[in-house]
């Protein structure tokens, strides 16, 4: 039955939407996009396995609105489960079709045939025919009818192993691989000039001296939106600098930023919702769970605003053709959604717009990608019939990308006989969902707010999906009889926030897993055993035990003037996806309070493993990135603006600061495969906090864990 | 522009490597005060004559005029390393090095590390262990690694880490990158 198929395949049931057979290659058209996470490689492995072709015969084409399925957005660690499984089923259906055709041709039973590299071989008759010969230039232009017979996992020779990433050679040898490298005939170069913040608006700009700069084609001033188009990049850059010098801004004092972020989050709440089993409800909020016996403990945790911090600032290419069709190359996570959002801003029909994904550096969530596409579209409309390549400068990205919102998590719990009986959580944050969905007369695209006749920002609404934004992983994965979990949404939009890898799970798991250690210690229990005693899921217990065992085995050198500690943490992402336990070993300098992260252990269970090395790469990368957020990162502000314009004012972890990482994968070939790209994000900060406590007895609950903060905590202890 | 950036760098207490680079740039700026419109560059073994504004950062000459796409813009201020190239054997940043200061130099980018259009040994090592995720930072890192291995044929983990401190990787592929470089170093010892 079709309803047994993956949802993306139900929505796009024609096989040729997913698979094209051309020139002895299989073009796999996914609606998901490559963000550096390795999805192209994983999907190529799935397709090669299911079709019995060599992985080199697979060509992956990522999301574009003129071909292939619309798979909305590449986010939430859902690409393998969504697109990967759709491709698996489509390939299986295609394989069945080919086998049956060949069986008719050879007049044999289908089961007697073998497939090697897309060639079907009849071992008895010494005959063979390839997929491409059977199709004879046609495509599989028919709908999948029911669940096809999937290849048994016992026959796998590709899936579950490792392979060379399909995209890496080009990137290592300097072949054009990124959106910045695309060359189109007649390409012109563009830059934009933005106010420093949302409080500034343009009062005057005289562009006449800029338009005469050699190579400048035109300057576009549309409300607060300023852009320049030139024949060469350097001419555009010079013009941009001149425009920055010429622009005069006025400040709207109503848009001053809060000085105390934690106070702001607590006091400016617009909506509070009870979260039950990971789901926000309209249920009236019950009173706090009180306790009269046992041990009670309360603590508050904070994470500041963070940047996605892509190494490549956002970029886009747009061309408004003579026929009125707008073609946009973008590194957006959702080409189909972006198409609709841009159509609304420009008053166009979506059929008049094509969005084609092209890679940029990793984005780790909703960064400036969509905004740059909107900018390029506005410029292309102002200077038609030329492809316009717009590149943001570093400060454009740092100052305007939607930040990961600050979060405040207040927890308290009651322990009776060593078991948690009651759990209260109050979680405060701004929205994690600022993506440019095609809303009515509102827009979430930056230039839409800044252009003349601006469109207002979409009203902030609480996410109601299970484990949506603020409440992602807010519900502990532990057996706790009484829980009261409240998410508090601050709708204020003076600071622009949106989705960053793991969303609320980073702060929620940081809080929960640090608190679990505190509860274990408050009741004199071993932190690992305490967790295991509150779990019923054997797979969860297995990852914790594997990690703890490897962590115990890790030997390290000790030095004078340093105190050493180990810490652990666990989470199951969204309580339904990958299980990940993280352990760290670190040293804290007794004089300087510098933290030296020495080693980390990850044990993870992502169900059926597709690309083993790719899975390890994502888990490890997530840990390193989360460690950087935890130890070093916080956006700083003056009265109206972020003051973090570049990497010197927003430092991230460097090569000499990263720990060695050991990753243990617990493979379950017959379980569903689970998204893993965000699984280590949450446990990492808690494991670090717990290790710092183990080393120093300093409990640190505020990110980033800077030496000065440790010193301060040491003094107030 | 250069002066302004130099001041910023001064405040940032960057490594000695960056200090020497800064001196190299400012010396050259002072020496060549006259403006010429034709510059000659040797890039990856090929000679080029460039007619362009001498104040153009080399990044845009490489990418725009010479179609060398490996060299990336990342920050424009020598903080991320995505644009690192070898200029007369020195590690420099193409985002701030001006064309006029690179006149008559020999430049190497990762395209120059390939062997008959196939990945060279260092590139192959990165490929063999999938040392990267998005890959945007890799071209600059490969250049620094190539220079490191030229000076120190068997660097240990710490030496590699310190050599790469001028490069930012946001994906967290650091350990793989270090291992790839070590694997080339070790195979050199064989």
Short mmCIF file of N, CA and C in Angstrom, two decimals, chain A residues 35-36 163-165 168-169 171-174 178 180-181 183 191 233-234 237-238 307-309 311-313 359-362 364 392-394 613 616-618 620-621 624-625 628-629 633 646-648 652-656 658-661, chain B residues 1 8 12 53 55-57 60 63 67 69-70 72-75 77 79-80 82 110-111 114 119 123 126-127 129-138 141-142 157-158 161-162 164-165 167-178:
data_model
loop_
_atom_site.label_atom_id
_atom_site.label_comp_id
_atom_site.label_asym_id
_atom_site.label_seq_id
_atom_site.Cartn_x
_atom_site.Cartn_y
_atom_site.Cartn_z
N UNK A 35 24.78 20.44 2.81
CA UNK A 35 25.20 21.55 3.66
C UNK A 35 26.59 21.27 4.21
N UNK A 36 27.26 20.29 3.63
CA UNK A 36 28.53 19.85 4.19
C UNK A 36 28.36 18.69 5.15
N UNK A 163 32.67 5.20 2.89
CA UNK A 163 33.11 5.44 1.51
C UNK A 163 33.74 6.83 1.45
N UNK A 164 34.39 7.11 0.33
CA UNK A 164 34.93 8.45 0.13
C UNK A 164 33.78 9.38 -0.21
N UNK A 165 33.77 10.52 0.42
CA UNK A 165 32.69 11.47 0.15
C UNK A 165 32.67 11.87 -1.32
N UNK A 168 34.12 15.57 -2.11
CA UNK A 168 35.35 16.09 -1.48
C UNK A 168 36.48 16.37 -2.48
N UNK A 169 36.62 15.51 -3.49
CA UNK A 169 37.77 15.69 -4.38
C UNK A 169 37.75 17.07 -5.04
N UNK A 171 36.53 19.76 -3.92
CA UNK A 171 36.84 20.80 -2.95
C UNK A 171 38.32 20.82 -2.58
N UNK A 172 38.97 19.67 -2.71
CA UNK A 172 40.39 19.59 -2.35
C UNK A 172 41.31 20.01 -3.49
N UNK A 173 40.79 19.98 -4.71
CA UNK A 173 41.67 20.23 -5.84
C UNK A 173 41.37 21.55 -6.53
N UNK A 174 40.40 22.30 -5.99
CA UNK A 174 40.15 23.64 -6.53
C UNK A 174 39.18 23.67 -7.69
N UNK A 178 31.57 25.52 -5.04
CA UNK A 178 30.72 26.35 -4.19
C UNK A 178 30.00 27.41 -5.02
N UNK A 180 30.06 30.43 -4.75
CA UNK A 180 30.96 31.54 -5.08
C UNK A 180 31.79 31.26 -6.33
N UNK A 181 31.88 29.97 -6.69
CA UNK A 181 32.73 29.59 -7.82
C UNK A 181 31.98 29.52 -9.14
N UNK A 183 30.39 30.32 -12.52
CA UNK A 183 30.57 31.33 -13.57
C UNK A 183 29.43 31.18 -14.57
N UNK A 191 27.34 43.85 -4.29
CA UNK A 191 27.50 43.91 -2.84
C UNK A 191 26.33 44.71 -2.26
N UNK A 233 34.42 42.12 -9.21
CA UNK A 233 34.20 42.07 -7.77
C UNK A 233 34.85 43.25 -7.08
N UNK A 234 36.07 43.57 -7.51
CA UNK A 234 36.77 44.63 -6.80
C UNK A 234 36.09 45.98 -6.99
N UNK A 237 33.34 46.02 -4.58
CA UNK A 237 33.85 46.20 -3.21
C UNK A 237 34.22 47.66 -2.94
N UNK A 238 34.88 48.28 -3.92
CA UNK A 238 35.24 49.71 -3.75
C UNK A 238 33.99 50.56 -3.63
N UNK A 307 26.23 32.70 17.17
CA UNK A 307 26.18 32.80 15.71
C UNK A 307 26.33 31.42 15.09
N UNK A 308 25.71 31.25 13.91
CA UNK A 308 25.98 30.03 13.15
C UNK A 308 27.46 30.02 12.76
N UNK A 309 27.90 31.19 12.31
CA UNK A 309 29.32 31.35 12.01
C UNK A 309 29.82 30.53 10.85
N UNK A 311 31.83 29.66 7.69
CA UNK A 311 33.13 30.21 7.27
C UNK A 311 33.01 30.95 5.94
N UNK A 312 32.01 30.62 5.15
CA UNK A 312 31.76 31.34 3.90
C UNK A 312 30.54 32.22 4.05
N UNK A 313 30.71 33.56 4.02
CA UNK A 313 29.54 34.43 4.12
C UNK A 313 28.52 34.11 3.02
N UNK A 359 26.02 24.88 -3.32
CA UNK A 359 26.61 24.79 -1.99
C UNK A 359 27.38 26.05 -1.57
N UNK A 360 27.29 26.34 -0.31
CA UNK A 360 28.22 27.28 0.31
C UNK A 360 28.88 26.51 1.45
N UNK A 361 29.66 27.18 2.26
CA UNK A 361 30.21 26.54 3.45
C UNK A 361 29.07 26.10 4.36
N UNK A 362 29.37 25.26 5.32
CA UNK A 362 28.35 24.75 6.25
C UNK A 362 27.57 25.90 6.88
N UNK A 364 24.77 25.18 9.39
CA UNK A 364 24.37 24.77 10.75
C UNK A 364 23.04 25.37 11.17
N UNK A 392 27.93 38.44 0.32
CA UNK A 392 27.99 39.19 1.57
C UNK A 392 29.42 39.25 2.06
N UNK A 393 29.74 40.34 2.76
CA UNK A 393 31.02 40.43 3.45
C UNK A 393 30.88 39.77 4.82
N UNK A 394 32.02 39.55 5.45
CA UNK A 394 31.99 38.89 6.76
C UNK A 394 31.09 39.63 7.74
N UNK A 613 31.44 6.26 8.30
CA UNK A 613 32.40 7.35 8.48
C UNK A 613 31.70 8.71 8.50
N UNK A 616 30.18 9.15 11.93
CA UNK A 616 31.22 9.54 12.91
C UNK A 616 31.61 11.01 12.72
N UNK A 617 31.75 11.40 11.46
CA UNK A 617 32.16 12.76 11.15
C UNK A 617 31.15 13.77 11.69
N UNK A 618 29.86 13.47 11.52
CA UNK A 618 28.81 14.37 12.01
C UNK A 618 28.78 14.41 13.53
N UNK A 620 31.24 13.71 15.65
CA UNK A 620 32.45 14.37 16.15
C UNK A 620 32.40 15.87 15.89
N UNK A 621 31.99 16.22 14.68
CA UNK A 621 31.91 17.64 14.33
C UNK A 621 30.93 18.37 15.23
N UNK A 624 32.63 18.99 18.58
CA UNK A 624 33.63 20.07 18.55
C UNK A 624 32.93 21.43 18.47
N UNK A 625 31.90 21.50 17.61
CA UNK A 625 31.19 22.77 17.47
C UNK A 625 30.49 23.16 18.78
N UNK A 628 32.89 24.45 21.23
CA UNK A 628 33.24 25.84 20.92
C UNK A 628 32.17 26.79 21.44
N UNK A 629 30.90 26.48 21.17
CA UNK A 629 29.80 27.30 21.72
C UNK A 629 29.94 27.42 23.24
N UNK A 633 31.91 31.00 23.10
CA UNK A 633 31.11 31.88 22.27
C UNK A 633 29.95 32.60 22.98
N UNK A 646 33.39 40.26 13.38
CA UNK A 646 34.34 39.37 12.72
C UNK A 646 34.85 38.37 13.77
N UNK A 647 35.78 37.53 13.37
CA UNK A 647 36.20 36.44 14.25
C UNK A 647 37.03 36.92 15.43
N UNK A 648 37.59 38.13 15.37
CA UNK A 648 38.35 38.61 16.52
C UNK A 648 37.43 38.97 17.68
N UNK A 652 36.11 31.54 18.01
CA UNK A 652 35.65 30.15 18.07
C UNK A 652 36.87 29.25 18.30
N UNK A 653 36.61 27.98 18.56
CA UNK A 653 37.71 27.08 18.90
C UNK A 653 38.69 26.94 17.74
N UNK A 654 39.97 26.91 18.10
CA UNK A 654 41.02 26.79 17.10
C UNK A 654 41.59 25.38 17.13
N UNK A 655 42.45 25.10 16.17
CA UNK A 655 43.03 23.76 16.09
C UNK A 655 43.76 23.36 17.36
N UNK A 656 44.46 24.30 17.99
CA UNK A 656 45.25 23.89 19.16
C UNK A 656 44.38 23.70 20.40
N UNK A 658 41.34 21.96 20.31
CA UNK A 658 40.37 20.86 20.19
C UNK A 658 40.89 19.58 20.85
N UNK A 659 39.96 18.82 21.42
CA UNK A 659 40.36 17.57 22.06
C UNK A 659 40.47 16.44 21.02
N UNK A 660 41.16 15.37 21.39
CA UNK A 660 41.03 14.14 20.60
C UNK A 660 39.64 13.58 20.85
N UNK A 661 39.10 12.87 19.87
CA UNK A 661 37.74 12.34 20.01
C UNK A 661 37.73 10.86 19.61
N UNK B 1 43.58 51.17 3.51
CA UNK B 1 42.93 49.93 3.94
C UNK B 1 43.91 49.04 4.70
N UNK B 8 44.27 46.84 13.39
CA UNK B 8 43.37 45.85 14.01
C UNK B 8 44.17 44.62 14.43
N UNK B 12 45.24 42.48 18.16
CA UNK B 12 44.71 41.14 18.38
C UNK B 12 45.73 40.14 18.86
N UNK B 53 44.12 47.18 -11.62
CA UNK B 53 44.44 48.13 -10.56
C UNK B 53 45.33 47.43 -9.53
N UNK B 55 45.89 48.02 -6.63
CA UNK B 55 45.33 47.95 -5.26
C UNK B 55 44.31 46.83 -5.10
N UNK B 56 44.11 46.06 -6.15
CA UNK B 56 43.16 44.95 -6.04
C UNK B 56 43.76 43.85 -5.17
N UNK B 57 43.03 43.40 -4.15
CA UNK B 57 43.55 42.25 -3.40
C UNK B 57 43.73 41.05 -4.34
N UNK B 60 40.95 38.52 -5.66
CA UNK B 60 40.03 38.78 -6.78
C UNK B 60 40.73 38.62 -8.12
N UNK B 63 40.79 34.65 -8.42
CA UNK B 63 39.46 34.08 -8.69
C UNK B 63 38.83 34.64 -9.96
N UNK B 67 40.82 32.51 -12.83
CA UNK B 67 39.92 31.38 -12.64
C UNK B 67 40.47 30.34 -11.65
N UNK B 69 39.77 29.01 -8.44
CA UNK B 69 38.61 29.11 -7.55
C UNK B 69 38.85 28.54 -6.16
N UNK B 70 39.98 27.90 -5.94
CA UNK B 70 40.19 27.27 -4.63
C UNK B 70 40.30 28.30 -3.52
N UNK B 72 39.53 31.13 -1.18
CA UNK B 72 38.19 31.57 -0.77
C UNK B 72 38.23 32.86 0.05
N UNK B 73 37.18 33.66 -0.12
CA UNK B 73 36.96 34.76 0.80
C UNK B 73 36.27 34.20 2.05
N UNK B 74 36.79 34.57 3.23
CA UNK B 74 36.14 34.12 4.45
C UNK B 74 35.87 35.27 5.39
N UNK B 75 36.88 36.13 5.59
CA UNK B 75 36.71 37.20 6.58
C UNK B 75 37.28 38.54 6.11
N UNK B 77 40.07 39.76 6.71
CA UNK B 77 40.95 40.40 7.70
C UNK B 77 42.00 39.43 8.26
N UNK B 79 41.85 36.53 9.47
CA UNK B 79 41.49 35.84 10.72
C UNK B 79 41.07 34.39 10.52
N UNK B 80 40.69 34.00 9.29
CA UNK B 80 40.12 32.65 9.12
C UNK B 80 40.97 31.72 8.28
N UNK B 82 40.94 31.07 5.06
CA UNK B 82 40.34 30.43 3.88
C UNK B 82 41.03 30.85 2.58
N UNK B 110 46.04 25.44 -4.12
CA UNK B 110 45.89 23.97 -4.13
C UNK B 110 45.83 23.38 -5.53
N UNK B 111 45.44 24.20 -6.52
CA UNK B 111 45.47 23.67 -7.88
C UNK B 111 46.90 23.25 -8.22
N UNK B 114 48.14 19.59 -7.18
CA UNK B 114 47.70 18.39 -7.92
C UNK B 114 48.86 17.89 -8.77
N UNK B 119 44.62 14.38 -7.59
CA UNK B 119 45.02 14.86 -6.28
C UNK B 119 46.48 14.49 -5.96
N UNK B 123 46.60 15.93 -0.83
CA UNK B 123 45.16 15.96 -1.14
C UNK B 123 44.56 14.56 -1.05
N UNK B 126 43.84 13.58 2.48
CA UNK B 126 42.59 14.19 2.96
C UNK B 126 41.39 13.41 2.43
N UNK B 127 41.50 12.99 1.18
CA UNK B 127 40.41 12.25 0.54
C UNK B 127 40.25 10.88 1.19
N UNK B 129 40.74 9.83 4.16
CA UNK B 129 40.07 9.74 5.46
C UNK B 129 38.93 10.76 5.59
N UNK B 130 38.45 11.22 4.46
CA UNK B 130 37.35 12.19 4.47
C UNK B 130 37.62 13.32 5.47
N UNK B 131 38.74 13.97 5.28
CA UNK B 131 39.14 15.02 6.21
C UNK B 131 38.45 16.33 5.84
N UNK B 132 37.21 16.43 6.22
CA UNK B 132 36.47 17.66 5.95
C UNK B 132 34.99 17.38 6.03
N UNK B 133 34.22 18.44 6.14
CA UNK B 133 32.77 18.30 6.00
C UNK B 133 32.31 19.20 4.86
N UNK B 134 32.13 20.49 5.14
CA UNK B 134 31.71 21.35 4.03
C UNK B 134 32.88 21.62 3.08
N UNK B 135 34.09 21.64 3.59
CA UNK B 135 35.26 21.75 2.73
C UNK B 135 35.69 23.16 2.38
N UNK B 136 34.97 24.16 2.87
CA UNK B 136 35.28 25.55 2.48
C UNK B 136 36.65 25.99 2.97
N UNK B 137 37.06 25.48 4.14
CA UNK B 137 38.33 25.92 4.73
C UNK B 137 39.52 25.13 4.20
N UNK B 138 39.26 24.06 3.45
CA UNK B 138 40.32 23.09 3.18
C UNK B 138 41.42 23.62 2.26
N UNK B 141 43.90 25.42 4.28
CA UNK B 141 44.56 24.50 5.21
C UNK B 141 45.59 23.64 4.48
N UNK B 142 45.24 23.18 3.29
CA UNK B 142 46.18 22.36 2.51
C UNK B 142 47.46 23.12 2.22
N UNK B 157 51.32 15.85 16.55
CA UNK B 157 49.97 16.43 16.61
C UNK B 157 50.01 17.90 17.04
N UNK B 158 50.80 18.17 18.09
CA UNK B 158 50.85 19.53 18.62
C UNK B 158 51.40 20.52 17.58
N UNK B 161 48.75 21.18 15.06
CA UNK B 161 47.70 22.04 15.63
C UNK B 161 48.15 23.51 15.63
N UNK B 162 49.36 23.73 16.10
CA UNK B 162 49.85 25.11 16.18
C UNK B 162 49.99 25.72 14.79
N UNK B 164 48.21 25.14 12.29
CA UNK B 164 46.89 25.39 11.70
C UNK B 164 46.07 26.41 12.49
N UNK B 165 46.66 27.01 13.50
CA UNK B 165 45.88 27.93 14.33
C UNK B 165 45.40 29.18 13.60
N UNK B 167 43.81 29.00 10.93
CA UNK B 167 42.69 28.54 10.11
C UNK B 167 41.49 28.21 10.99
N UNK B 168 40.33 28.64 10.56
CA UNK B 168 39.11 28.27 11.28
C UNK B 168 38.37 27.20 10.50
N UNK B 169 37.91 26.18 11.21
CA UNK B 169 37.02 25.16 10.65
C UNK B 169 35.80 25.17 11.55
N UNK B 170 34.62 25.40 10.98
CA UNK B 170 33.41 25.48 11.79
C UNK B 170 32.69 24.14 11.90
N UNK B 171 32.99 23.22 10.98
CA UNK B 171 32.29 21.93 10.99
C UNK B 171 32.82 21.00 12.08
N UNK B 172 34.00 21.27 12.59
CA UNK B 172 34.58 20.38 13.60
C UNK B 172 35.30 19.20 12.99
N UNK B 173 35.87 19.38 11.82
CA UNK B 173 36.61 18.29 11.16
C UNK B 173 38.10 18.32 11.54
N UNK B 174 38.43 19.07 12.56
CA UNK B 174 39.84 19.29 12.92
C UNK B 174 40.65 18.01 13.06
N UNK B 175 40.11 17.04 13.82
CA UNK B 175 40.90 15.83 14.10
C UNK B 175 41.21 15.07 12.82
N UNK B 176 40.28 15.04 11.91
CA UNK B 176 40.52 14.35 10.64
C UNK B 176 41.60 15.06 9.84
N UNK B 177 41.53 16.37 9.85
CA UNK B 177 42.51 17.17 9.12
C UNK B 177 43.92 16.91 9.69
N UNK B 178 44.00 16.90 11.01
CA UNK B 178 45.30 16.64 11.65
C UNK B 178 45.79 15.24 11.28
#
